[in-house]
Amino acid sequence: MDTRITIPKGGDFYPFVFQLFEKKEPAAILYEDNGVTRANGIIESIFERDGKRWLKLEDQTEISLDKLYALNGVFSAEYSEC
């Protein structure tokens, strides 16, 4: 049986994002951007804008952490596509 790691409803991806940022490890991301969108790369920075946390990938893609569905196989409880 397949299982997946899921962040509980109301949980936060920040600890996972911060760990990847500090270790300079690649991130495989699914996020909401007018539909489910994929992004991959090294997290260049983590910052706040308008009261929300964001990440910026090395290709300059900026993603609000509250729009994340999945990060390196860890899923949001709200994401039910797989």
PDB file of N, CA, C and O in Angstrom:
ATOM      1  N   MET A   1       0.841  -1.178   0.000  1.00  0.00           N
ATOM      2  CA  MET A   1       0.000   0.000   0.000  1.00  0.00           C
ATOM      3  C   MET A   1       0.888   1.243   0.000  1.00  0.00           C
ATOM      4  O   MET A   1       1.851   1.330   0.743  1.00  0.00           O
ATOM      5  N   ASP A   2       0.548   2.202  -0.860  1.00  0.00           N
ATOM      6  CA  ASP A   2       1.282   3.463  -0.913  1.00  0.00           C
ATOM      7  C   ASP A   2       0.850   4.362   0.234  1.00  0.00           C
ATOM      8  O   ASP A   2      -0.320   4.436   0.581  1.00  0.00           O
ATOM      9  N   THR A   3       1.814   5.043   0.803  1.00  0.00           N
ATOM     10  CA  THR A   3       1.518   6.045   1.820  1.00  0.00           C
ATOM     11  C   THR A   3       2.258   7.319   1.442  1.00  0.00           C
ATOM     12  O   THR A   3       3.235   7.277   0.697  1.00  0.00           O
ATOM     13  N   ARG A   4       1.780   8.418   1.953  1.00  0.00           N
ATOM     14  CA  ARG A   4       2.476   9.669   1.706  1.00  0.00           C
ATOM     15  C   ARG A   4       2.535  10.473   2.994  1.00  0.00           C
ATOM     16  O   ARG A   4       1.673  10.344   3.856  1.00  0.00           O
ATOM     17  N   ILE A   5       3.553  11.288   3.093  1.00  0.00           N
ATOM     18  CA  ILE A   5       3.695  12.174   4.244  1.00  0.00           C
ATOM     19  C   ILE A   5       2.817  13.393   3.981  1.00  0.00           C
ATOM     20  O   ILE A   5       2.900  14.008   2.918  1.00  0.00           O
ATOM     21  N   THR A   6       1.968  13.704   4.946  1.00  0.00           N
ATOM     22  CA  THR A   6       1.029  14.816   4.787  1.00  0.00           C
ATOM     23  C   THR A   6       1.143  15.770   5.968  1.00  0.00           C
ATOM     24  O   THR A   6       1.179  15.339   7.118  1.00  0.00           O
ATOM     25  N   ILE A   7       1.190  17.044   5.648  1.00  0.00           N
ATOM     26  CA  ILE A   7       1.153  18.079   6.680  1.00  0.00           C
ATOM     27  C   ILE A   7      -0.303  18.222   7.108  1.00  0.00           C
ATOM     28  O   ILE A   7      -1.175  18.366   6.249  1.00  0.00           O
ATOM     29  N   PRO A   8      -0.590  18.194   8.400  1.00  0.00           N
ATOM     30  CA  PRO A   8      -1.971  18.318   8.862  1.00  0.00           C
ATOM     31  C   PRO A   8      -2.613  19.622   8.396  1.00  0.00           C
ATOM     32  O   PRO A   8      -1.927  20.613   8.146  1.00  0.00           O
ATOM     33  N   LYS A   9      -3.933  19.608   8.306  1.00  0.00           N
ATOM     34  CA  LYS A   9      -4.679  20.814   7.923  1.00  0.00           C
ATOM     35  C   LYS A   9      -4.262  21.961   8.830  1.00  0.00           C
ATOM     36  O   LYS A   9      -4.162  21.810  10.037  1.00  0.00           O
ATOM     37  N   GLY A  10      -3.950  23.099   8.249  1.00  0.00           N
ATOM     38  CA  GLY A  10      -3.480  24.247   9.002  1.00  0.00           C
ATOM     39  C   GLY A  10      -1.981  24.192   9.294  1.00  0.00           C
ATOM     40  O   GLY A  10      -1.437  25.086   9.919  1.00  0.00           O
ATOM     41  N   GLY A  11      -1.299  23.123   8.822  1.00  0.00           N
ATOM     42  CA  GLY A  11       0.137  22.978   9.028  1.00  0.00           C
ATOM     43  C   GLY A  11       0.922  23.924   8.139  1.00  0.00           C
ATOM     44  O   GLY A  11       0.355  24.673   7.342  1.00  0.00           O
ATOM     45  N   ASP A  12       2.232  23.856   8.250  1.00  0.00           N
ATOM     46  CA  ASP A  12       3.089  24.827   7.596  1.00  0.00           C
ATOM     47  C   ASP A  12       4.283  24.134   6.941  1.00  0.00           C
ATOM     48  O   ASP A  12       4.911  23.272   7.564  1.00  0.00           O
ATOM     49  N   PHE A  13       4.594  24.508   5.715  1.00  0.00           N
ATOM     50  CA  PHE A  13       5.752  23.966   5.003  1.00  0.00           C
ATOM     51  C   PHE A  13       7.059  24.645   5.418  1.00  0.00           C
ATOM     52  O   PHE A  13       8.127  24.209   5.001  1.00  0.00           O
ATOM     53  N   TYR A  14       6.994  25.712   6.201  1.00  0.00           N
ATOM     54  CA  TYR A  14       8.190  26.480   6.496  1.00  0.00           C
ATOM     55  C   TYR A  14       9.367  25.648   7.003  1.00  0.00           C
ATOM     56  O   TYR A  14      10.484  25.831   6.504  1.00  0.00           O
ATOM     57  N   PRO A  15       9.192  24.733   7.962  1.00  0.00           N
ATOM     58  CA  PRO A  15      10.355  23.954   8.426  1.00  0.00           C
ATOM     59  C   PRO A  15      11.034  23.175   7.298  1.00  0.00           C
ATOM     60  O   PRO A  15      12.260  23.075   7.248  1.00  0.00           O
ATOM     61  N   PHE A  16      10.254  22.641   6.371  1.00  0.00           N
ATOM     62  CA  PHE A  16      10.803  21.894   5.246  1.00  0.00           C
ATOM     63  C   PHE A  16      11.527  22.822   4.272  1.00  0.00           C
ATOM     64  O   PHE A  16      12.605  22.504   3.778  1.00  0.00           O
ATOM     65  N   VAL A  17      10.922  23.971   4.004  1.00  0.00           N
ATOM     66  CA  VAL A  17      11.529  24.961   3.118  1.00  0.00           C
ATOM     67  C   VAL A  17      12.856  25.449   3.711  1.00  0.00           C
ATOM     68  O   VAL A  17      13.874  25.511   3.013  1.00  0.00           O
ATOM     69  N   PHE A  18      12.849  25.763   4.998  1.00  0.00           N
ATOM     70  CA  PHE A  18      14.049  26.275   5.654  1.00  0.00           C
ATOM     71  C   PHE A  18      15.182  25.249   5.628  1.00  0.00           C
ATOM     72  O   PHE A  18      16.336  25.587   5.363  1.00  0.00           O
ATOM     73  N   GLN A  19      14.840  23.990   5.865  1.00  0.00           N
ATOM     74  CA  GLN A  19      15.854  22.934   5.850  1.00  0.00           C
ATOM     75  C   GLN A  19      16.494  22.800   4.461  1.00  0.00           C
ATOM     76  O   GLN A  19      17.716  22.706   4.336  1.00  0.00           O
ATOM     77  N   LEU A  20      15.674  22.821   3.417  1.00  0.00           N
ATOM     78  CA  LEU A  20      16.215  22.741   2.054  1.00  0.00           C
ATOM     79  C   LEU A  20      17.064  23.968   1.731  1.00  0.00           C
ATOM     80  O   LEU A  20      18.108  23.850   1.083  1.00  0.00           O
ATOM     81  N   PHE A  21      16.622  25.132   2.166  1.00  0.00           N
ATOM     82  CA  PHE A  21      17.359  26.371   1.947  1.00  0.00           C
ATOM     83  C   PHE A  21      18.737  26.300   2.610  1.00  0.00           C
ATOM     84  O   PHE A  21      19.754  26.599   1.978  1.00  0.00           O
ATOM     85  N   GLU A  22      18.760  25.909   3.868  1.00  0.00           N
ATOM     86  CA  GLU A  22      20.030  25.854   4.603  1.00  0.00           C
ATOM     87  C   GLU A  22      21.004  24.846   4.008  1.00  0.00           C
ATOM     88  O   GLU A  22      22.200  25.092   3.958  1.00  0.00           O
ATOM     89  N   LYS A  23      20.484  23.704   3.565  1.00  0.00           N
ATOM     90  CA  LYS A  23      21.339  22.641   3.034  1.00  0.00           C
ATOM     91  C   LYS A  23      21.636  22.818   1.543  1.00  0.00           C
ATOM     92  O   LYS A  23      22.394  22.054   0.968  1.00  0.00           O
ATOM     93  N   LYS A  24      20.997  23.809   0.920  1.00  0.00           N
ATOM     94  CA  LYS A  24      21.153  24.058  -0.525  1.00  0.00           C
ATOM     95  C   LYS A  24      20.811  22.807  -1.344  1.00  0.00           C
ATOM     96  O   LYS A  24      21.447  22.493  -2.335  1.00  0.00           O
ATOM     97  N   GLU A  25      19.753  22.104  -0.894  1.00  0.00           N
ATOM     98  CA  GLU A  25      19.300  20.901  -1.585  1.00  0.00           C
ATOM     99  C   GLU A  25      18.178  21.256  -2.553  1.00  0.00           C
ATOM    100  O   GLU A  25      17.412  22.192  -2.312  1.00  0.00           O
ATOM    101  N   PRO A  26      18.054  20.511  -3.648  1.00  0.00           N
ATOM    102  CA  PRO A  26      17.005  20.792  -4.632  1.00  0.00           C
ATOM    103  C   PRO A  26      15.598  20.619  -4.057  1.00  0.00           C
ATOM    104  O   PRO A  26      15.362  19.739  -3.232  1.00  0.00           O
ATOM    105  N   ALA A  27      14.704  21.464  -4.521  1.00  0.00           N
ATOM    106  CA  ALA A  27      13.302  21.409  -4.127  1.00  0.00           C
ATOM    107  C   ALA A  27      12.461  21.050  -5.352  1.00  0.00           C
ATOM    108  O   ALA A  27      12.627  21.656  -6.413  1.00  0.00           O
ATOM    109  N   ALA A  28      11.577  20.076  -5.188  1.00  0.00           N
ATOM    110  CA  ALA A  28      10.575  19.728  -6.201  1.00  0.00           C
ATOM    111  C   ALA A  28       9.236  20.175  -5.627  1.00  0.00           C
ATOM    112  O   ALA A  28       8.805  19.675  -4.584  1.00  0.00           O
ATOM    113  N   ILE A  29       8.603  21.132  -6.290  1.00  0.00           N
ATOM    114  CA  ILE A  29       7.445  21.823  -5.722  1.00  0.00           C
ATOM    115  C   ILE A  29       6.219  21.676  -6.615  1.00  0.00           C
ATOM    116  O   ILE A  29       6.310  21.769  -7.837  1.00  0.00           O
ATOM    117  N   LEU A  30       5.058  21.479  -5.977  1.00  0.00           N
ATOM    118  CA  LEU A  30       3.755  21.640  -6.613  1.00  0.00           C
ATOM    119  C   LEU A  30       3.080  22.797  -5.891  1.00  0.00           C
ATOM    120  O   LEU A  30       3.068  22.837  -4.650  1.00  0.00           O
ATOM    121  N   TYR A  31       2.542  23.746  -6.652  1.00  0.00           N
ATOM    122  CA  TYR A  31       1.894  24.900  -6.029  1.00  0.00           C
ATOM    123  C   TYR A  31       0.753  25.413  -6.894  1.00  0.00           C
ATOM    124  O   TYR A  31       0.613  25.038  -8.062  1.00  0.00           O
ATOM    125  N   GLU A  32      -0.076  26.248  -6.310  1.00  0.00           N
ATOM    126  CA  GLU A  32      -1.224  26.836  -6.994  1.00  0.00           C
ATOM    127  C   GLU A  32      -0.820  28.111  -7.710  1.00  0.00           C
ATOM    128  O   GLU A  32      -0.303  29.045  -7.091  1.00  0.00           O
ATOM    129  N   ASP A  33      -1.043  28.126  -9.031  1.00  0.00           N
ATOM    130  CA  ASP A  33      -0.821  29.311  -9.844  1.00  0.00           C
ATOM    131  C   ASP A  33      -1.746  29.209 -11.046  1.00  0.00           C
ATOM    132  O   ASP A  33      -1.335  28.804 -12.122  1.00  0.00           O
ATOM    133  N   ASN A  34      -3.039  29.485 -10.800  1.00  0.00           N
ATOM    134  CA  ASN A  34      -4.073  29.298 -11.823  1.00  0.00           C
ATOM    135  C   ASN A  34      -4.092  27.848 -12.287  1.00  0.00           C
ATOM    136  O   ASN A  34      -4.160  27.565 -13.480  1.00  0.00           O
ATOM    137  N   GLY A  35      -4.015  26.930 -11.350  1.00  0.00           N
ATOM    138  CA  GLY A  35      -3.934  25.494 -11.592  1.00  0.00           C
ATOM    139  C   GLY A  35      -2.669  24.967 -10.931  1.00  0.00           C
ATOM    140  O   GLY A  35      -1.803  25.734 -10.516  1.00  0.00           O
ATOM    141  N   VAL A  36      -2.587  23.659 -10.831  1.00  0.00           N
ATOM    142  CA  VAL A  36      -1.413  23.046 -10.207  1.00  0.00           C
ATOM    143  C   VAL A  36      -0.208  23.250 -11.116  1.00  0.00           C
ATOM    144  O   VAL A  36      -0.252  22.954 -12.301  1.00  0.00           O
ATOM    145  N   THR A  37       0.869  23.800 -10.538  1.00  0.00           N
ATOM    146  CA  THR A  37       2.072  24.143 -11.283  1.00  0.00           C
ATOM    147  C   THR A  37       3.270  23.478 -10.621  1.00  0.00           C
ATOM    148  O   THR A  37       3.323  23.354  -9.404  1.00  0.00           O
ATOM    149  N   ARG A  38       4.228  23.057 -11.450  1.00  0.00           N
ATOM    150  CA  ARG A  38       5.460  22.453 -10.943  1.00  0.00           C
ATOM    151  C   ARG A  38       6.606  23.450 -11.028  1.00  0.00           C
ATOM    152  O   ARG A  38       6.678  24.252 -11.947  1.00  0.00           O
ATOM    153  N   ALA A  39       7.506  23.332 -10.062  1.00  0.00           N
ATOM    154  CA  ALA A  39       8.747  24.114 -10.082  1.00  0.00           C
ATOM    155  C   ALA A  39       9.829  23.263  -9.435  1.00  0.00           C
ATOM    156  O   ALA A  39       9.536  22.437  -8.562  1.00  0.00           O
ATOM    157  N   ASN A  40      11.046  23.460  -9.884  1.00  0.00           N
ATOM    158  CA  ASN A  40      12.183  22.715  -9.348  1.00  0.00           C
ATOM    159  C   ASN A  40      13.386  23.636  -9.249  1.00  0.00           C
ATOM    160  O   ASN A  40      13.553  24.521 -10.079  1.00  0.00           O
ATOM    161  N   GLY A  41      14.217  23.385  -8.247  1.00  0.00           N
ATOM    162  CA  GLY A  41      15.459  24.132  -8.147  1.00  0.00           C
ATOM    163  C   GLY A  41      15.905  24.321  -6.715  1.00  0.00           C
ATOM    164  O   GLY A  41      15.290  23.827  -5.777  1.00  0.00           O
ATOM    165  N   ILE A  42      16.990  25.050  -6.574  1.00  0.00           N
ATOM    166  CA  ILE A  42      17.546  25.386  -5.270  1.00  0.00           C
ATOM    167  C   ILE A  42      16.844  26.650  -4.759  1.00  0.00           C
ATOM    168  O   ILE A  42      16.653  27.609  -5.510  1.00  0.00           O
ATOM    169  N   ILE A  43      16.471  26.643  -3.488  1.00  0.00           N
ATOM    170  CA  ILE A  43      15.833  27.813  -2.881  1.00  0.00           C
ATOM    171  C   ILE A  43      16.921  28.849  -2.595  1.00  0.00           C
ATOM    172  O   ILE A  43      17.822  28.611  -1.804  1.00  0.00           O
ATOM    173  N   GLU A  44      16.823  29.970  -3.279  1.00  0.00           N
ATOM    174  CA  GLU A  44      17.810  31.041  -3.167  1.00  0.00           C
ATOM    175  C   GLU A  44      17.576  31.915  -1.944  1.00  0.00           C
ATOM    176  O   GLU A  44      18.513  32.416  -1.328  1.00  0.00           O
ATOM    177  N   SER A  45      16.290  32.139  -1.604  1.00  0.00           N
ATOM    178  CA  SER A  45      15.984  32.971  -0.445  1.00  0.00           C
ATOM    179  C   SER A  45      14.587  32.669   0.079  1.00  0.00           C
ATOM    180  O   SER A  45      13.744  32.119  -0.633  1.00  0.00           O
ATOM    181  N   ILE A  46      14.385  33.047   1.340  1.00  0.00           N
ATOM    182  CA  ILE A  46      13.079  32.991   2.005  1.00  0.00           C
ATOM    183  C   ILE A  46      12.841  34.400   2.525  1.00  0.00           C
ATOM    184  O   ILE A  46      13.728  34.996   3.135  1.00  0.00           O
ATOM    185  N   PHE A  47      11.650  34.931   2.275  1.00  0.00           N
ATOM    186  CA  PHE A  47      11.380  36.307   2.694  1.00  0.00           C
ATOM    187  C   PHE A  47       9.904  36.493   3.002  1.00  0.00           C
ATOM    188  O   PHE A  47       9.090  35.597   2.750  1.00  0.00           O
ATOM    189  N   GLU A  48       9.569  37.652   3.573  1.00  0.00           N
ATOM    190  CA  GLU A  48       8.180  37.999   3.855  1.00  0.00           C
ATOM    191  C   GLU A  48       7.748  39.162   2.986  1.00  0.00           C
ATOM    192  O   GLU A  48       8.522  40.075   2.730  1.00  0.00           O
ATOM    193  N   ARG A  49       6.508  39.065   2.525  1.00  0.00           N
ATOM    194  CA  ARG A  49       5.892  40.138   1.743  1.00  0.00           C
ATOM    195  C   ARG A  49       4.407  40.138   2.082  1.00  0.00           C
ATOM    196  O   ARG A  49       3.774  39.086   2.038  1.00  0.00           O
ATOM    197  N   ASP A  50       3.878  41.300   2.399  1.00  0.00           N
ATOM    198  CA  ASP A  50       2.455  41.442   2.714  1.00  0.00           C
ATOM    199  C   ASP A  50       1.998  40.465   3.790  1.00  0.00           C
ATOM    200  O   ASP A  50       0.906  39.894   3.711  1.00  0.00           O
ATOM    201  N   GLY A  51       2.847  40.223   4.785  1.00  0.00           N
ATOM    202  CA  GLY A  51       2.485  39.364   5.900  1.00  0.00           C
ATOM    203  C   GLY A  51       2.531  37.876   5.611  1.00  0.00           C
ATOM    204  O   GLY A  51       2.079  37.074   6.420  1.00  0.00           O
ATOM    205  N   LYS A  52       3.061  37.498   4.434  1.00  0.00           N
ATOM    206  CA  LYS A  52       3.161  36.084   4.066  1.00  0.00           C
ATOM    207  C   LYS A  52       4.610  35.717   3.817  1.00  0.00           C
ATOM    208  O   LYS A  52       5.422  36.551   3.433  1.00  0.00           O
ATOM    209  N   ARG A  53       4.930  34.440   4.034  1.00  0.00           N
ATOM    210  CA  ARG A  53       6.271  33.931   3.734  1.00  0.00           C
ATOM    211  C   ARG A  53       6.324  33.474   2.281  1.00  0.00           C
ATOM    212  O   ARG A  53       5.399  32.842   1.778  1.00  0.00           O
ATOM    213  N   TRP A  54       7.444  33.777   1.651  1.00  0.00           N
ATOM    214  CA  TRP A  54       7.683  33.419   0.263  1.00  0.00           C
ATOM    215  C   TRP A  54       9.038  32.738   0.145  1.00  0.00           C
ATOM    216  O   TRP A  54       9.910  32.926   0.984  1.00  0.00           O
ATOM    217  N   LEU A  55       9.200  31.983  -0.936  1.00  0.00           N
ATOM    218  CA  LEU A  55      10.513  31.461  -1.298  1.00  0.00           C
ATOM    219  C   LEU A  55      10.832  31.911  -2.705  1.00  0.00           C
ATOM    220  O   LEU A  55       9.930  32.176  -3.509  1.00  0.00           O
ATOM    221  N   LYS A  56      12.121  32.039  -2.995  1.00  0.00           N
ATOM    222  CA  LYS A  56      12.564  32.376  -4.343  1.00  0.00           C
ATOM    223  C   LYS A  56      13.551  31.296  -4.770  1.00  0.00           C
ATOM    224  O   LYS A  56      14.511  31.006  -4.065  1.00  0.00           O
ATOM    225  N   LEU A  57      13.277  30.705  -5.940  1.00  0.00           N
ATOM    226  CA  LEU A  57      14.173  29.702  -6.498  1.00  0.00           C
ATOM    227  C   LEU A  57      15.293  30.369  -7.278  1.00  0.00           C
ATOM    228  O   LEU A  57      15.192  31.543  -7.645  1.00  0.00           O
ATOM    229  N   GLU A  58      16.322  29.604  -7.583  1.00  0.00           N
ATOM    230  CA  GLU A  58      17.482  30.131  -8.304  1.00  0.00           C
ATOM    231  C   GLU A  58      17.123  30.696  -9.679  1.00  0.00           C
ATOM    232  O   GLU A  58      17.825  31.550 -10.193  1.00  0.00           O
ATOM    233  N   ASP A  59      15.988  30.250 -10.273  1.00  0.00           N
ATOM    234  CA  ASP A  59      15.566  30.798 -11.564  1.00  0.00           C
ATOM    235  C   ASP A  59      14.697  32.044 -11.393  1.00  0.00           C
ATOM    236  O   ASP A  59      14.093  32.522 -12.354  1.00  0.00           O
ATOM    237  N   GLN A  60      14.611  32.547 -10.129  1.00  0.00           N
ATOM    238  CA  GLN A  60      13.882  33.758  -9.756  1.00  0.00           C
ATOM    239  C   GLN A  60      12.373  33.553  -9.619  1.00  0.00           C
ATOM    240  O   GLN A  60      11.626  34.520  -9.435  1.00  0.00           O
ATOM    241  N   THR A  61      11.878  32.310  -9.714  1.00  0.00           N
ATOM    242  CA  THR A  61      10.472  32.023  -9.460  1.00  0.00           C
ATOM    243  C   THR A  61      10.188  32.293  -7.990  1.00  0.00           C
ATOM    244  O   THR A  61      10.902  31.792  -7.115  1.00  0.00           O
ATOM    245  N   GLU A  62       9.152  33.089  -7.712  1.00  0.00           N
ATOM    246  CA  GLU A  62       8.749  33.385  -6.346  1.00  0.00           C
ATOM    247  C   GLU A  62       7.422  32.701  -6.060  1.00  0.00           C
ATOM    248  O   GLU A  62       6.482  32.806  -6.853  1.00  0.00           O
ATOM    249  N   ILE A  63       7.348  32.002  -4.917  1.00  0.00           N
ATOM    250  CA  ILE A  63       6.157  31.234  -4.562  1.00  0.00           C
ATOM    251  C   ILE A  63       5.800  31.523  -3.108  1.00  0.00           C
ATOM    252  O   ILE A  63       6.641  31.389  -2.219  1.00  0.00           O
ATOM    253  N   SER A  64       4.561  31.887  -2.883  1.00  0.00           N
ATOM    254  CA  SER A  64       4.071  32.083  -1.524  1.00  0.00           C
ATOM    255  C   SER A  64       3.917  30.714  -0.865  1.00  0.00           C
ATOM    256  O   SER A  64       3.344  29.787  -1.467  1.00  0.00           O
ATOM    257  N   LEU A  65       4.423  30.561   0.352  1.00  0.00           N
ATOM    258  CA  LEU A  65       4.347  29.274   1.030  1.00  0.00           C
ATOM    259  C   LEU A  65       2.915  28.815   1.250  1.00  0.00           C
ATOM    260  O   LEU A  65       2.649  27.618   1.293  1.00  0.00           O
ATOM    261  N   ASP A  66       1.965  29.749   1.332  1.00  0.00           N
ATOM    262  CA  ASP A  66       0.576  29.338   1.510  1.00  0.00           C
ATOM    263  C   ASP A  66      -0.039  28.786   0.225  1.00  0.00           C
ATOM    264  O   ASP A  66      -1.164  28.289   0.236  1.00  0.00           O
ATOM    265  N   LYS A  67       0.694  28.825  -0.881  1.00  0.00           N
ATOM    266  CA  LYS A  67       0.231  28.260  -2.157  1.00  0.00           C
ATOM    267  C   LYS A  67       0.831  26.878  -2.443  1.00  0.00           C
ATOM    268  O   LYS A  67       0.531  26.268  -3.461  1.00  0.00           O
ATOM    269  N   LEU A  68       1.681  26.380  -1.538  1.00  0.00           N
ATOM    270  CA  LEU A  68       2.324  25.089  -1.753  1.00  0.00           C
ATOM    271  C   LEU A  68       1.349  23.939  -1.550  1.00  0.00           C
ATOM    272  O   LEU A  68       0.581  23.918  -0.589  1.00  0.00           O
ATOM    273  N   TYR A  69       1.390  22.978  -2.474  1.00  0.00           N
ATOM    274  CA  TYR A  69       0.653  21.725  -2.341  1.00  0.00           C
ATOM    275  C   TYR A  69       1.586  20.605  -1.905  1.00  0.00           C
ATOM    276  O   TYR A  69       1.189  19.717  -1.160  1.00  0.00           O
ATOM    277  N   ALA A  70       2.827  20.641  -2.407  1.00  0.00           N
ATOM    278  CA  ALA A  70       3.776  19.571  -2.094  1.00  0.00           C
ATOM    279  C   ALA A  70       5.200  20.082  -2.241  1.00  0.00           C
ATOM    280  O   ALA A  70       5.484  20.959  -3.056  1.00  0.00           O
ATOM    281  N   LEU A  71       6.075  19.492  -1.427  1.00  0.00           N
ATOM    282  CA  LEU A  71       7.493  19.847  -1.448  1.00  0.00           C
ATOM    283  C   LEU A  71       8.284  18.568  -1.191  1.00  0.00           C
ATOM    284  O   LEU A  71       8.173  17.980  -0.110  1.00  0.00           O
ATOM    285  N   ASN A  72       9.011  18.112  -2.209  1.00  0.00           N
ATOM    286  CA  ASN A  72       9.843  16.902  -2.101  1.00  0.00           C
ATOM    287  C   ASN A  72       9.081  15.723  -1.497  1.00  0.00           C
ATOM    288  O   ASN A  72       9.573  15.027  -0.621  1.00  0.00           O
ATOM    289  N   GLY A  73       7.868  15.507  -1.968  1.00  0.00           N
ATOM    290  CA  GLY A  73       7.091  14.348  -1.542  1.00  0.00           C
ATOM    291  C   GLY A  73       6.287  14.527  -0.273  1.00  0.00           C
ATOM    292  O   GLY A  73       5.584  13.619   0.142  1.00  0.00           O
ATOM    293  N   VAL A  74       6.353  15.705   0.356  1.00  0.00           N
ATOM    294  CA  VAL A  74       5.529  16.019   1.522  1.00  0.00           C
ATOM    295  C   VAL A  74       4.355  16.846   1.013  1.00  0.00           C
ATOM    296  O   VAL A  74       4.551  17.855   0.334  1.00  0.00           O
ATOM    297  N   PHE A  75       3.133  16.411   1.326  1.00  0.00           N
ATOM    298  CA  PHE A  75       1.940  17.032   0.769  1.00  0.00           C
ATOM    299  C   PHE A  75       1.136  17.786   1.818  1.00  0.00           C
ATOM    300  O   PHE A  75       1.124  17.431   2.987  1.00  0.00           O
ATOM    301  N   SER A  76       0.417  18.789   1.352  1.00  0.00           N
ATOM    302  CA  SER A  76      -0.562  19.502   2.162  1.00  0.00           C
ATOM    303  C   SER A  76      -1.800  18.630   2.278  1.00  0.00           C
ATOM    304  O   SER A  76      -2.186  17.945   1.329  1.00  0.00           O
ATOM    305  N   ALA A  77      -2.446  18.652   3.436  1.00  0.00           N
ATOM    306  CA  ALA A  77      -3.676  17.878   3.636  1.00  0.00           C
ATOM    307  C   ALA A  77      -4.777  18.328   2.662  1.00  0.00           C
ATOM    308  O   ALA A  77      -5.647  17.549   2.304  1.00  0.00           O
ATOM    309  N   GLU A  78      -4.713  19.581   2.208  1.00  0.00           N
ATOM    310  CA  GLU A  78      -5.720  20.108   1.296  1.00  0.00           C
ATOM    311  C   GLU A  78      -5.561  19.582  -0.139  1.00  0.00           C
ATOM    312  O   GLU A  78      -6.457  19.710  -0.946  1.00  0.00           O
ATOM    313  N   TYR A  79      -4.404  19.005  -0.448  1.00  0.00           N
ATOM    314  CA  TYR A  79      -4.144  18.528  -1.804  1.00  0.00           C
ATOM    315  C   TYR A  79      -4.592  17.082  -1.925  1.00  0.00           C
ATOM    316  O   TYR A  79      -4.068  16.213  -1.239  1.00  0.00           O
ATOM    317  N   SER A  80      -5.541  16.812  -2.814  1.00  0.00           N
ATOM    318  CA  SER A  80      -6.084  15.453  -2.929  1.00  0.00           C
ATOM    319  C   SER A  80      -5.955  14.868  -4.324  1.00  0.00           C
ATOM    320  O   SER A  80      -6.616  13.914  -4.665  1.00  0.00           O
ATOM    321  N   GLU A  81      -5.116  15.444  -5.168  1.00  0.00           N
ATOM    322  CA  GLU A  81      -4.985  14.988  -6.559  1.00  0.00           C
ATOM    323  C   GLU A  81      -4.324  13.633  -6.675  1.00  0.00           C
ATOM    324  O   GLU A  81      -4.425  12.970  -7.690  1.00  0.00           O
ATOM    325  N   CYS A  82      -3.526  13.218  -5.679  1.00  0.00           N
ATOM    326  CA  CYS A  82      -2.883  11.912  -5.791  1.00  0.00           C
ATOM    327  C   CYS A  82      -3.008  11.147  -4.498  1.00  0.00           C
ATOM    328  O   CYS A  82      -3.383  11.631  -3.505  1.00  0.00           O
TER     329      CYS A  82
END
